[in-house]
mmCIF file of C-alpha atoms and ligand atoms in Angstrom:
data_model
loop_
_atom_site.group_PDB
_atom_site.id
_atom_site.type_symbol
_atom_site.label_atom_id
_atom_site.label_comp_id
_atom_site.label_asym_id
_atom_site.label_seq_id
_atom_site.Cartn_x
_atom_site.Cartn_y
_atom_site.Cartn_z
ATOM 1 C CA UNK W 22 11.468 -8.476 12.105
ATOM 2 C CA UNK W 23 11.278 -7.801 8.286
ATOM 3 C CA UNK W 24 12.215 -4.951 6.565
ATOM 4 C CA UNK W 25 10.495 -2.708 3.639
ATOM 5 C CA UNK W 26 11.306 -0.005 1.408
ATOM 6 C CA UNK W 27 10.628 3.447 1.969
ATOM 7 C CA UNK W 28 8.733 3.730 -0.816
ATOM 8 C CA UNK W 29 10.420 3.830 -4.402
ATOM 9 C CA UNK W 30 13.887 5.181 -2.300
ATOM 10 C CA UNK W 31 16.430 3.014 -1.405
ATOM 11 C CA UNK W 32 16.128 3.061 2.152
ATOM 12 C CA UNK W 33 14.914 -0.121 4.360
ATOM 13 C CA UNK W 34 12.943 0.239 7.002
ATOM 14 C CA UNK W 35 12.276 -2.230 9.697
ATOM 15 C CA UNK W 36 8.317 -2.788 9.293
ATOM 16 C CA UNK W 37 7.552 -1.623 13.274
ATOM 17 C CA UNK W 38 9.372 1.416 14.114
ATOM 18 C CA UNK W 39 9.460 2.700 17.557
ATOM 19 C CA UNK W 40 8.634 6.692 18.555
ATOM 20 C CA UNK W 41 8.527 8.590 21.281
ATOM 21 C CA UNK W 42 5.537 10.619 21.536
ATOM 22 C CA UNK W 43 3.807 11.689 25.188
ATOM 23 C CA UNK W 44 6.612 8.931 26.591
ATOM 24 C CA UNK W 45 9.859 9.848 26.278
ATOM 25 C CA UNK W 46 10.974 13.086 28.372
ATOM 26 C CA UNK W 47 7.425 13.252 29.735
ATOM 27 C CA UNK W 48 5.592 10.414 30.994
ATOM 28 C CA UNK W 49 8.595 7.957 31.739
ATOM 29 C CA UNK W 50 11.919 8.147 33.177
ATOM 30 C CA UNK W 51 15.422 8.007 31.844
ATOM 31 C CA UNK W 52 15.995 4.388 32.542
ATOM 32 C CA UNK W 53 12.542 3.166 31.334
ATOM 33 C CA UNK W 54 12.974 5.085 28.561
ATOM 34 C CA UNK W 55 16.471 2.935 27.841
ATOM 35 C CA UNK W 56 14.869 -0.409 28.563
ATOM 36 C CA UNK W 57 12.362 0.157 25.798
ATOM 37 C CA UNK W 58 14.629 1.320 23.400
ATOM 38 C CA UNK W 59 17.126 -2.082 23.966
ATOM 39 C CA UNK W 60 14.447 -4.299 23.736
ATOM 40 C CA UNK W 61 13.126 -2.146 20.501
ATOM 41 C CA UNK W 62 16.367 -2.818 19.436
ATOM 42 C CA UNK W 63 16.968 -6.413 20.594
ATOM 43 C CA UNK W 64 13.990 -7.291 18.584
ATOM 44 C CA UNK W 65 14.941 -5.794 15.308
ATOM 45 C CA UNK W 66 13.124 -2.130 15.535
ATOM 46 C CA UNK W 67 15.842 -0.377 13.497
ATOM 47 C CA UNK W 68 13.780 3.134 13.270
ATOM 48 C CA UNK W 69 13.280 5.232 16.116
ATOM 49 C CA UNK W 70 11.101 8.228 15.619
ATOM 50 C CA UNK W 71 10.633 11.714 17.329
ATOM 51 C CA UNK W 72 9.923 15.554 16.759
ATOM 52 C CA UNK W 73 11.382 18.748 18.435
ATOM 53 C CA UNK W 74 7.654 19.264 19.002
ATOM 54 C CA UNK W 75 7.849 16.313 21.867
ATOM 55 C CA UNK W 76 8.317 17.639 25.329
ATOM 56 C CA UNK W 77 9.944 20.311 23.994
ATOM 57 C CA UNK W 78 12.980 18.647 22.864
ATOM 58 C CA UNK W 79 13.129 16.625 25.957
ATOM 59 C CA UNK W 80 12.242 13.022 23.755
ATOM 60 C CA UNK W 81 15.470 13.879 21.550
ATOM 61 C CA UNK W 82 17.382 14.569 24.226
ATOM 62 C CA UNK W 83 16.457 11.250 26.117
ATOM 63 C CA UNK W 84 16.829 9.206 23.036
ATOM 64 C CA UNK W 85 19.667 10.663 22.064
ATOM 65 C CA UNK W 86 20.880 10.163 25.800
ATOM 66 C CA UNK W 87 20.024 6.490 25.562
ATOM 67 C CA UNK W 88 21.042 5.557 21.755
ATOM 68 C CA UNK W 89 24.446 6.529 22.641
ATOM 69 C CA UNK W 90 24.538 4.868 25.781
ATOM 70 C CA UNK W 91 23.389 1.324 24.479
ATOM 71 C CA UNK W 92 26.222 2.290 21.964
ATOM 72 C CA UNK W 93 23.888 1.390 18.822
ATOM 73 C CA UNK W 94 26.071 1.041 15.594
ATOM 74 C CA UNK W 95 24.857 5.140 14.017
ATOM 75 C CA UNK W 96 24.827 2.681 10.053
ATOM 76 C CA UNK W 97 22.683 0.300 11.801
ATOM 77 C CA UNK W 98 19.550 2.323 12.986
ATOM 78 C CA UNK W 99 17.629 5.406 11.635
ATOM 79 C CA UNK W 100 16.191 7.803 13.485
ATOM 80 C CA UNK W 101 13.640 10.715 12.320
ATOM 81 C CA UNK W 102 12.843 14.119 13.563
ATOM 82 C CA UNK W 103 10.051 17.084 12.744
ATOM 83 C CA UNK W 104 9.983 20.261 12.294
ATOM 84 C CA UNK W 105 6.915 22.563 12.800
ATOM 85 C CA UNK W 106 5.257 23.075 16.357
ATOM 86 C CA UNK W 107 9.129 24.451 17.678
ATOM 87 C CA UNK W 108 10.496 23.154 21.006
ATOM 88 C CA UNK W 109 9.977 25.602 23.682
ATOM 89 C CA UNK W 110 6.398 26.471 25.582
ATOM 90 C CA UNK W 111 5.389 29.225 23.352
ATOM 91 C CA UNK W 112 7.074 29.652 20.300
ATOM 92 C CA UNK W 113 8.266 33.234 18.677
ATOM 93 C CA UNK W 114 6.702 33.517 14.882
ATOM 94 C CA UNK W 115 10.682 32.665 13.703
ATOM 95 C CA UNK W 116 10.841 29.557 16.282
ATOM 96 C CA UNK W 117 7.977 27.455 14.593
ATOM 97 C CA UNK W 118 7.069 26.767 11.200
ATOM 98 C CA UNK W 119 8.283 25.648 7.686
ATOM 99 C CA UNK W 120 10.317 29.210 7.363
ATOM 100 C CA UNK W 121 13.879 28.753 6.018
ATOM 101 C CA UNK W 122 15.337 30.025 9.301
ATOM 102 C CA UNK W 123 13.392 27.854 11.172
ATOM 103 C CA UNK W 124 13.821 24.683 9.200
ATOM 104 C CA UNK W 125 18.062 24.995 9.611
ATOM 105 C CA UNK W 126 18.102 25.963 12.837
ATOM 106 C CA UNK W 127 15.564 23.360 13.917
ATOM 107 C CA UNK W 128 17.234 20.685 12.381
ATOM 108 C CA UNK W 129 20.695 22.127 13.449
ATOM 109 C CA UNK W 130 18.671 21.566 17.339
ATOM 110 C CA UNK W 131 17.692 18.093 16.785
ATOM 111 C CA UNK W 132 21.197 17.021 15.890
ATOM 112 C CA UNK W 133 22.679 18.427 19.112
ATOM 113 C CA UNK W 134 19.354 17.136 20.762
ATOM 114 C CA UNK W 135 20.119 13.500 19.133
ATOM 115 C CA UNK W 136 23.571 13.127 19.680
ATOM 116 C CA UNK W 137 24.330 12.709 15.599
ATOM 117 C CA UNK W 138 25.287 14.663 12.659
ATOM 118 C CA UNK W 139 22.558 13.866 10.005
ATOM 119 C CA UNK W 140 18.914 12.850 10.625
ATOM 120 C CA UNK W 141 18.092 9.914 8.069
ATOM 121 C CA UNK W 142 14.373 10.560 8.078
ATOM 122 C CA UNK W 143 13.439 14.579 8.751
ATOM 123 C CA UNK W 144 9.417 15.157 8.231
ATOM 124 C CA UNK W 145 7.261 18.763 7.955
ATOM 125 C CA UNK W 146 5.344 18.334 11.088
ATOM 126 C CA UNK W 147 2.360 19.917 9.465
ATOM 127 C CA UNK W 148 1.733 22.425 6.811
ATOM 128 C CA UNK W 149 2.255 25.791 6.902
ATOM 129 C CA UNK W 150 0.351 28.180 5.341
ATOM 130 C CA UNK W 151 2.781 31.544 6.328
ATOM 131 C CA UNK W 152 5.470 29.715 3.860
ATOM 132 C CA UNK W 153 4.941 29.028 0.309
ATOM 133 C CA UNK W 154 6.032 25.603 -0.367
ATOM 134 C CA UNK W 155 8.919 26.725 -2.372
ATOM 135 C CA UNK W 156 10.403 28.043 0.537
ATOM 136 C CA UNK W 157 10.469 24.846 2.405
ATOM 137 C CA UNK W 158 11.507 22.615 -0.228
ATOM 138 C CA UNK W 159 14.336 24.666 -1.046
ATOM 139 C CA UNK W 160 15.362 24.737 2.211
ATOM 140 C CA UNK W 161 15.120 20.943 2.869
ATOM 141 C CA UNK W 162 16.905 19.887 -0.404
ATOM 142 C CA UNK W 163 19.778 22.650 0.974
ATOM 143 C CA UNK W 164 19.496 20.321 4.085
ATOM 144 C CA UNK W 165 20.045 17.382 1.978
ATOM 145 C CA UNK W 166 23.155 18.977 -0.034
ATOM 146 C CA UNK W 167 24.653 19.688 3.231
ATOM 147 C CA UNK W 168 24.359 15.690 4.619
ATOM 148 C CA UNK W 169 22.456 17.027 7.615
ATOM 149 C CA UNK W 170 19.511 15.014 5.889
ATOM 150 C CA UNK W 171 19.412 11.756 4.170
ATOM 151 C CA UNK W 172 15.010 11.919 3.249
ATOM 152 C CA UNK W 173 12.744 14.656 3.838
ATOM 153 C CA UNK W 174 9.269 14.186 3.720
ATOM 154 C CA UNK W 175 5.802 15.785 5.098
ATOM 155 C CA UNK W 176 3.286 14.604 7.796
ATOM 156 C CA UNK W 177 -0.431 15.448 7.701
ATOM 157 C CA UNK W 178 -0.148 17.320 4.461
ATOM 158 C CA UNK W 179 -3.071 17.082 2.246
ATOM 159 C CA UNK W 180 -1.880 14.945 -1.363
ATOM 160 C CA UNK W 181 -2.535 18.285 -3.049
ATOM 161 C CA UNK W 182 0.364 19.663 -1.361
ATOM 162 C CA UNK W 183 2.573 16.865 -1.211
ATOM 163 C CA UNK W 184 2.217 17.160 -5.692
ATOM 164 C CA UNK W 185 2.680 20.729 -5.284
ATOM 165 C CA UNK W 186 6.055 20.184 -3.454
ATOM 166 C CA UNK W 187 6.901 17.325 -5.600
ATOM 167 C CA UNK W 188 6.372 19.554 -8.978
ATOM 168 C CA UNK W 189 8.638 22.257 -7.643
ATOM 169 C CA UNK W 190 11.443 19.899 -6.544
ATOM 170 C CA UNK W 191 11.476 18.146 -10.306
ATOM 171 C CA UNK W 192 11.018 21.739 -12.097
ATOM 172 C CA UNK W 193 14.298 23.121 -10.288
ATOM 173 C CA UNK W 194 16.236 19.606 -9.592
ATOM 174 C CA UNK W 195 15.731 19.178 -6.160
ATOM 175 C CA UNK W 196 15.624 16.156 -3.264
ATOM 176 C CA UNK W 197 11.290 16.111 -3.591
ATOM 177 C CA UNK W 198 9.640 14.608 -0.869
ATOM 178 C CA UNK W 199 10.327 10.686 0.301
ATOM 179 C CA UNK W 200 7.679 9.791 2.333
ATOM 180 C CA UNK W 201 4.711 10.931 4.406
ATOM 181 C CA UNK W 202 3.934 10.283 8.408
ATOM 182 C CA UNK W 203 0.237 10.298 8.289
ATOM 183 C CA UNK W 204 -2.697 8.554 10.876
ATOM 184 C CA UNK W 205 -3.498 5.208 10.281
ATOM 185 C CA UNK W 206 -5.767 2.598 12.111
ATOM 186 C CA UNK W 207 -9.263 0.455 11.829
ATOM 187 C CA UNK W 208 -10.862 3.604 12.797
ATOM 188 C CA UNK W 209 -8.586 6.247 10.575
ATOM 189 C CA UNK W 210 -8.222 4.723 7.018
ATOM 190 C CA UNK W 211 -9.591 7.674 4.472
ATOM 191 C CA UNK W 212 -5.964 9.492 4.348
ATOM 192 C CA UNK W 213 -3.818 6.377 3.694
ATOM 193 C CA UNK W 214 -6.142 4.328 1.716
ATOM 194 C CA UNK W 215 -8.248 6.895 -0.690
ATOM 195 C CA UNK W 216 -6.394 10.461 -0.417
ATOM 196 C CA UNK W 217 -2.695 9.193 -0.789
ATOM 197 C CA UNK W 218 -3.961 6.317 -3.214
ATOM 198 C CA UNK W 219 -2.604 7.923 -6.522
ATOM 199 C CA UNK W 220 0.652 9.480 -5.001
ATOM 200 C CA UNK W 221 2.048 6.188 -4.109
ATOM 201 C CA UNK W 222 2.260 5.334 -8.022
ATOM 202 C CA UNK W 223 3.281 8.623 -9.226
ATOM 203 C CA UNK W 224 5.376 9.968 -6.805
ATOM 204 C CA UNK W 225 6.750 6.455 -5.131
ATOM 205 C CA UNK W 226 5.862 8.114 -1.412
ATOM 206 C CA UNK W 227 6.454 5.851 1.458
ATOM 207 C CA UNK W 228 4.662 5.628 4.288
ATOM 208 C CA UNK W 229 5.707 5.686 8.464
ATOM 209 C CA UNK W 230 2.603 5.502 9.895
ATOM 210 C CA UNK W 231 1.320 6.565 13.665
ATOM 211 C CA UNK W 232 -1.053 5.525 16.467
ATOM 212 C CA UNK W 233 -1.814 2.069 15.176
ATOM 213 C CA UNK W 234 -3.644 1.783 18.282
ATOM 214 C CA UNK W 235 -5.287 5.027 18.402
ATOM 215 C CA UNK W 236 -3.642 5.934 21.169
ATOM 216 C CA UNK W 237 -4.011 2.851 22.973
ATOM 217 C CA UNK W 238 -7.807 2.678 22.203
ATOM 218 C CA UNK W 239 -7.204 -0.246 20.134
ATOM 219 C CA UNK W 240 -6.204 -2.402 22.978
ATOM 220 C CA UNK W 241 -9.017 -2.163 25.019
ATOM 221 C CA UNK W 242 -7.866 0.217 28.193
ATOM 222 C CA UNK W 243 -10.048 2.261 28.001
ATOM 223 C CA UNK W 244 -13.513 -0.191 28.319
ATOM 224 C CA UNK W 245 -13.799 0.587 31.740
ATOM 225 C CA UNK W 246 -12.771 4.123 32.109
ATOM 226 C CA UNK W 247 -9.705 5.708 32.488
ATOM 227 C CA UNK W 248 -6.933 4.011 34.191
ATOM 228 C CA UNK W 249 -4.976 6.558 36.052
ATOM 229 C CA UNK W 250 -1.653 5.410 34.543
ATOM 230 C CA UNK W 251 -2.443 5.592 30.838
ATOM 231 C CA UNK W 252 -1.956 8.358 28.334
ATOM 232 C CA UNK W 253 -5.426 9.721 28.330
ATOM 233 C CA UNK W 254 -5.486 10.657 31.794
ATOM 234 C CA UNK W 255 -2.069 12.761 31.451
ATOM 235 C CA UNK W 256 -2.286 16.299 32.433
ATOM 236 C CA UNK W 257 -2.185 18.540 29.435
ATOM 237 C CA UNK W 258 -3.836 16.088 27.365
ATOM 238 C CA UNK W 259 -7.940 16.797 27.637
ATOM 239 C CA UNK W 260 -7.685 17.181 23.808
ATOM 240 C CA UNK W 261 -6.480 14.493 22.913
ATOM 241 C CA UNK W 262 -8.757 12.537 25.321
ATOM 242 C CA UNK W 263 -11.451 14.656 23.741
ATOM 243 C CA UNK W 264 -10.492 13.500 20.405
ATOM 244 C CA UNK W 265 -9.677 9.814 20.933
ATOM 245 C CA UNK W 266 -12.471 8.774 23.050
ATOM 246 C CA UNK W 267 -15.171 10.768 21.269
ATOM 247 C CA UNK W 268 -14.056 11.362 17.971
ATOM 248 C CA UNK W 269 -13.413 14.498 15.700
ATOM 249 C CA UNK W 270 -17.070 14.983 14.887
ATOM 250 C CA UNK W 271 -20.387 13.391 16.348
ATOM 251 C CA UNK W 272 -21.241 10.174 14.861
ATOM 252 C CA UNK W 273 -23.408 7.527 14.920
ATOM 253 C CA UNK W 274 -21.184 4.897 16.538
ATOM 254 C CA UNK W 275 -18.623 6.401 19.239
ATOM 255 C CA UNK W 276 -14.817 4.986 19.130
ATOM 256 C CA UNK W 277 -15.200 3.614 21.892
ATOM 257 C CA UNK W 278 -18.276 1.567 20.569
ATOM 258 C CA UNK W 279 -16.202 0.813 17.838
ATOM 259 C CA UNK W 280 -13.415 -0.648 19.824
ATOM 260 C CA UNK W 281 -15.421 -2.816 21.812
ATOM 261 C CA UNK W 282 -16.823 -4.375 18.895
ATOM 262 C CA UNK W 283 -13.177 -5.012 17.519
ATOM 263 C CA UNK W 284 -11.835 -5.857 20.998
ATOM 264 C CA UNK W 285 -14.832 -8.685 20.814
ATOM 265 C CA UNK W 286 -13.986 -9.551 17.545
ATOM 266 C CA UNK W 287 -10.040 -10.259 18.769
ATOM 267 C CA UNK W 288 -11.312 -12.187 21.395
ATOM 268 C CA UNK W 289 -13.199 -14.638 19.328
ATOM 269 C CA UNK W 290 -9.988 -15.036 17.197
ATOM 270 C CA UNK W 291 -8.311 -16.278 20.475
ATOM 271 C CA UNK W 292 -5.461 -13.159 20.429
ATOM 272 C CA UNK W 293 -4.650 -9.868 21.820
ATOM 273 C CA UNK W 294 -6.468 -6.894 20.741
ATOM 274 C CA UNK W 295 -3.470 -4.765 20.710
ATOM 275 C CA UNK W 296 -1.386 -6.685 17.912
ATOM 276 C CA UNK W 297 -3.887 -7.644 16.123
ATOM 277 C CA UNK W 298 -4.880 -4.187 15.599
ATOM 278 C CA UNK W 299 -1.082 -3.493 14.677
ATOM 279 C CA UNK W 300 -0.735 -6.605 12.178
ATOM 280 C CA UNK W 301 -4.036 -5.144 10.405
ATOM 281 C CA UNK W 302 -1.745 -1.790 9.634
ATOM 282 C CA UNK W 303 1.122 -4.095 8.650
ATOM 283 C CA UNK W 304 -0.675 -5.675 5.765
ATOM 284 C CA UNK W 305 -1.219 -2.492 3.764
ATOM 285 C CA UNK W 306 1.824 -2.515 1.302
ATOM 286 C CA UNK W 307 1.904 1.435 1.360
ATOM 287 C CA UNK W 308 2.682 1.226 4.465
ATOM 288 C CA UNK W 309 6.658 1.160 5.019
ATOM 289 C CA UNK W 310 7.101 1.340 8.674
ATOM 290 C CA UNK W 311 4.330 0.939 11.433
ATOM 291 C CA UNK W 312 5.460 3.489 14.481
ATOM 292 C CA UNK W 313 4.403 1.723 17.770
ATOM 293 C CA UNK W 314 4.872 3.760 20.844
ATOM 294 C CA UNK W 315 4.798 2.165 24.281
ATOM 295 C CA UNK W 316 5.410 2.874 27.948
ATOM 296 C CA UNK W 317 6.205 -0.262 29.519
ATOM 297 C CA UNK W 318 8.427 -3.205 28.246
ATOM 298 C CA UNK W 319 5.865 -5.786 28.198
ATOM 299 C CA UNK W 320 3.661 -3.453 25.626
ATOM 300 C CA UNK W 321 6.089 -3.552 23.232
ATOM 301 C CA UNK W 322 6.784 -6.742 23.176
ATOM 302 C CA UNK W 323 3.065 -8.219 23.163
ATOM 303 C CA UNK W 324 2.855 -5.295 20.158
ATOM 304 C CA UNK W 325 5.993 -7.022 18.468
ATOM 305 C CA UNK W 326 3.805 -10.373 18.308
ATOM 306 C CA UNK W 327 1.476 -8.245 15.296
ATOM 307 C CA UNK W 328 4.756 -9.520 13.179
ATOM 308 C CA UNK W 329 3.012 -13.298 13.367
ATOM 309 C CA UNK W 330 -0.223 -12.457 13.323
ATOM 310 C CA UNK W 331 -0.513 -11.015 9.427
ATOM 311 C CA UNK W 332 -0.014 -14.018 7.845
ATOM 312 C CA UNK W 333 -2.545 -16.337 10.467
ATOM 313 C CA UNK W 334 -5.508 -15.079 8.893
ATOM 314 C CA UNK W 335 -7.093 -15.749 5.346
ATOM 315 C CA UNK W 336 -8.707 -12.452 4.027
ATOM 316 C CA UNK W 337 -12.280 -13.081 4.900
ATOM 317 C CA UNK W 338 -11.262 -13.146 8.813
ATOM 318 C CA UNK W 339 -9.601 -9.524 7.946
ATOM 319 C CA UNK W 340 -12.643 -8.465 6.521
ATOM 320 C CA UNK W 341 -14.610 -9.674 9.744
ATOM 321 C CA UNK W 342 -11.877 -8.003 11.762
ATOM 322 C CA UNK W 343 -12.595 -4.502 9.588
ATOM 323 C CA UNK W 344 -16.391 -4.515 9.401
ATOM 324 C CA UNK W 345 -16.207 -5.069 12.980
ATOM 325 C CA UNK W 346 -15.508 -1.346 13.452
ATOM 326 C CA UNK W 347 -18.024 0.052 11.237
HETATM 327 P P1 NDP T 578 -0.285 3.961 19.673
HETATM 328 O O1 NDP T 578 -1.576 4.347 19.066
HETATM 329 O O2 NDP T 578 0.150 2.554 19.506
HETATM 330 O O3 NDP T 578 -0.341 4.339 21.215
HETATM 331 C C1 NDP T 578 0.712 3.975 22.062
HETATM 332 C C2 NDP T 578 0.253 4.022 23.510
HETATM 333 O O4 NDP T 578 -0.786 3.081 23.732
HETATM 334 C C3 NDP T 578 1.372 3.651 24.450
HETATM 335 O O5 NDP T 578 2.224 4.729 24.774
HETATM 336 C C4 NDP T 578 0.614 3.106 25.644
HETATM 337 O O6 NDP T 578 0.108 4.217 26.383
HETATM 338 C C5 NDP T 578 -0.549 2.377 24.964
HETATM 339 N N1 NDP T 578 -0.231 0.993 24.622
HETATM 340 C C6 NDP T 578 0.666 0.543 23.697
HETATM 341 N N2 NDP T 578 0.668 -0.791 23.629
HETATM 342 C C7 NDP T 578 -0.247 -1.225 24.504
HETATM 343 C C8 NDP T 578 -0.690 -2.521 24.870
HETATM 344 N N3 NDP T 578 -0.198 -3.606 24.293
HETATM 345 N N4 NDP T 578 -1.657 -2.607 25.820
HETATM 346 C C9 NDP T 578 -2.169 -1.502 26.402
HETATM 347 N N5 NDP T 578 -1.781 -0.240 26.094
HETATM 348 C C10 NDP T 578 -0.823 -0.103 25.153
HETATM 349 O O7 NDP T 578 0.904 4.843 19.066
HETATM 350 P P2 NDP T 578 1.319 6.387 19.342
HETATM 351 O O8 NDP T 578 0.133 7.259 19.378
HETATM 352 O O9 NDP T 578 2.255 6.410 20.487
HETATM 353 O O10 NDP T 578 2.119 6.691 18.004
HETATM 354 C C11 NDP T 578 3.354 5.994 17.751
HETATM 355 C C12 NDP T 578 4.409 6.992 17.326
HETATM 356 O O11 NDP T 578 3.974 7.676 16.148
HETATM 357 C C13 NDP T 578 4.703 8.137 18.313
HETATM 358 O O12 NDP T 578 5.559 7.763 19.353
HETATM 359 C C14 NDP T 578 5.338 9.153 17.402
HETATM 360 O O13 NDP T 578 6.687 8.826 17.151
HETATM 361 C C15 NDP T 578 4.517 8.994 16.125
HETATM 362 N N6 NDP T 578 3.416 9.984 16.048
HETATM 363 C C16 NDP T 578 3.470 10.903 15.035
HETATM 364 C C17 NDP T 578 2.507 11.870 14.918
HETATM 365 C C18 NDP T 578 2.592 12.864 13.825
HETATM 366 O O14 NDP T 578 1.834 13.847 13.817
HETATM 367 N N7 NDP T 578 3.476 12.696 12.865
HETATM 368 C C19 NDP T 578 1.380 11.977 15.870
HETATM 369 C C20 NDP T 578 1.398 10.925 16.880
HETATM 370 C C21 NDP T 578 2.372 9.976 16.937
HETATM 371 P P3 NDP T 578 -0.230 4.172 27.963
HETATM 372 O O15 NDP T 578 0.481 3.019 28.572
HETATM 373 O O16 NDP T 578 0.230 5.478 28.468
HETATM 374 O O17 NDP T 578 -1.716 4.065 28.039
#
């Protein structure tokens, strides 16, 4: 493993983080759950990521469950939450949000959930538009000033937003925001690459990025179909089959198109398409932690071997791999 900075903060990261997303508290089991989180562990993965949005609290309670029975030195890992989407089914207008009430008491939820007493990393899910900004800034630096927080930071919000948050914090001496949890993949660059592009220089925002495979798109499952097993086929998850195996908007070449030719393109390199895709995210400076997710042991650590693979390749082979999914 290697380690990076979040962004201009002081903070090291190890370079693959591991999160818990459709997995944890939903699709696996307690024990499986534990087994992935030791070998995360045993292999350097430092960060562990969640949200109280995930299973409704149930992925915080089962890592929390499982970090403090693997007895995991609390200095020697860091572990992020989110606020936004709440953690029950459907959500009063005071249980969701970026609302001062709801920012405490969620984070005051995900400690209990967790098993700890600050969250190192603690990210606005999404925006809101029923807070001003102000609001939620205030009430994260408060967080912050109380040692419930070490870093807040924002996921999905537009740049515009993240500046806007940024100016308020420096105006009235506040804890601005860190870092940023957007997308980022072959087939999702725009955000990370052009939008984000200035506010890496003038803000020093770090980067933990998600679904490096697209939700497993990127390692060729789903070629054939569905398999009955995988994430796509989960109940209560059309949308996001919807979204991942046709894409947000019709276009000329489907993602699943676009896979195959990548998945062909890994093949002819003689490795996996999975961390190859993974490595690909790991060469982009900005980005300070890749989050892999996983629901079996021997994903994760076929998806740890993207840690040899950015350095096997000269940069015309990375431009082959890229243009592959044009
Ligand atoms: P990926 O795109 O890497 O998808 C992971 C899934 O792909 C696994 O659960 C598994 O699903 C499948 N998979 C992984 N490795 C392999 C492999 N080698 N071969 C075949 N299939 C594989 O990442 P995630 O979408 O899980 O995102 C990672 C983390 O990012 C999340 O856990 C979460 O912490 C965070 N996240 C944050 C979001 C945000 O809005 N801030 C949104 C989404 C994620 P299966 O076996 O079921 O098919």
């Amino acid at each position: 493993m290697h380690y990076r900075r979040l962004g201009r903060s002081g903070l090291q990261l190890s370079a693959l983080g591991f999160g818990a997303w459709v997995t944890f508290g939903r699709q696996i089991g307690r024990s499986q759950a534990r087994e992935l989180v030791a070998a995360a562990w045993d292999h350097g993965i430092t960060l562990f990521d969640n949200a109280e949005g995930y299973a409704n609290g149930d992925a915080e309670r089962v890592m929390g469950d499982v970090i403090a029975d693997l007895r995991l030195p609390r200095d020697g890992y860091c572990v992020s939450s989110k606020v936004f989407f709440g953690a029950v089914d459907t959500p009063g207008p005071t249980q969701r949000g970026l609302s001062r009430k709801h920012v405490r008491e969620a984070c005051d939820g995900a400690l209990t959930r967790l098993r700890v007493d600050h969250l190192d990393l603690y990210f606005c899910h999404r925006p809101d538009p029923d807070t001003p900004v102000a609001e939620t800034v205030w009430a994260m630096d408060t967080l912050i000033r109380q040692g419930k927080v070490l870093y807040w930071g924002t996921s999905e919000w537009p740049a515009a937003l993240i500046r806007e948050a940024d100016e308020i914090a420096r105006t009235h001496h506040l804890h601005g925001p860190t870092m940023e949890q957007p997308e980022y993949n072959l087939l999702q660059r725009e955000r990370v690459e052009t939008e984000y592009d200035a506010l890496y220089t003038d803000l020093g925002l770090g980067t933990t990025t998600w679904s490096p495979l697209a939700s497993g798109l990127l390692s060729g499952k789903y070629a054939g179909g569905v398999p009955d097993d995988s994430r796509l086929a989960q109940a209560g998850l059309e949308w996001l089959r919807t979204r991942v195996l046709d894409g947000d908007a019709p276009a000329a070449t489907s993602p699943l198109d676009r896979a195959a030719r990548f998945v062909a393109t890994a093949a002819e390199l003689g490795v996996a398409p999975a961390p190859l895709a993974i490595a690909w995210c790991l060469r982009n400076p900005r980005v300070s932690s890749v989050l892999l997710g996983a629901s079996r042991v021997d994903q994760l650590l076929q998806n740890l071997g993207a840690l040899d693979l950015v350095d096997r390749f000269d940069a015309a082979t990375w431009r082959r791999v890229e243009s592959s999914v044009v």
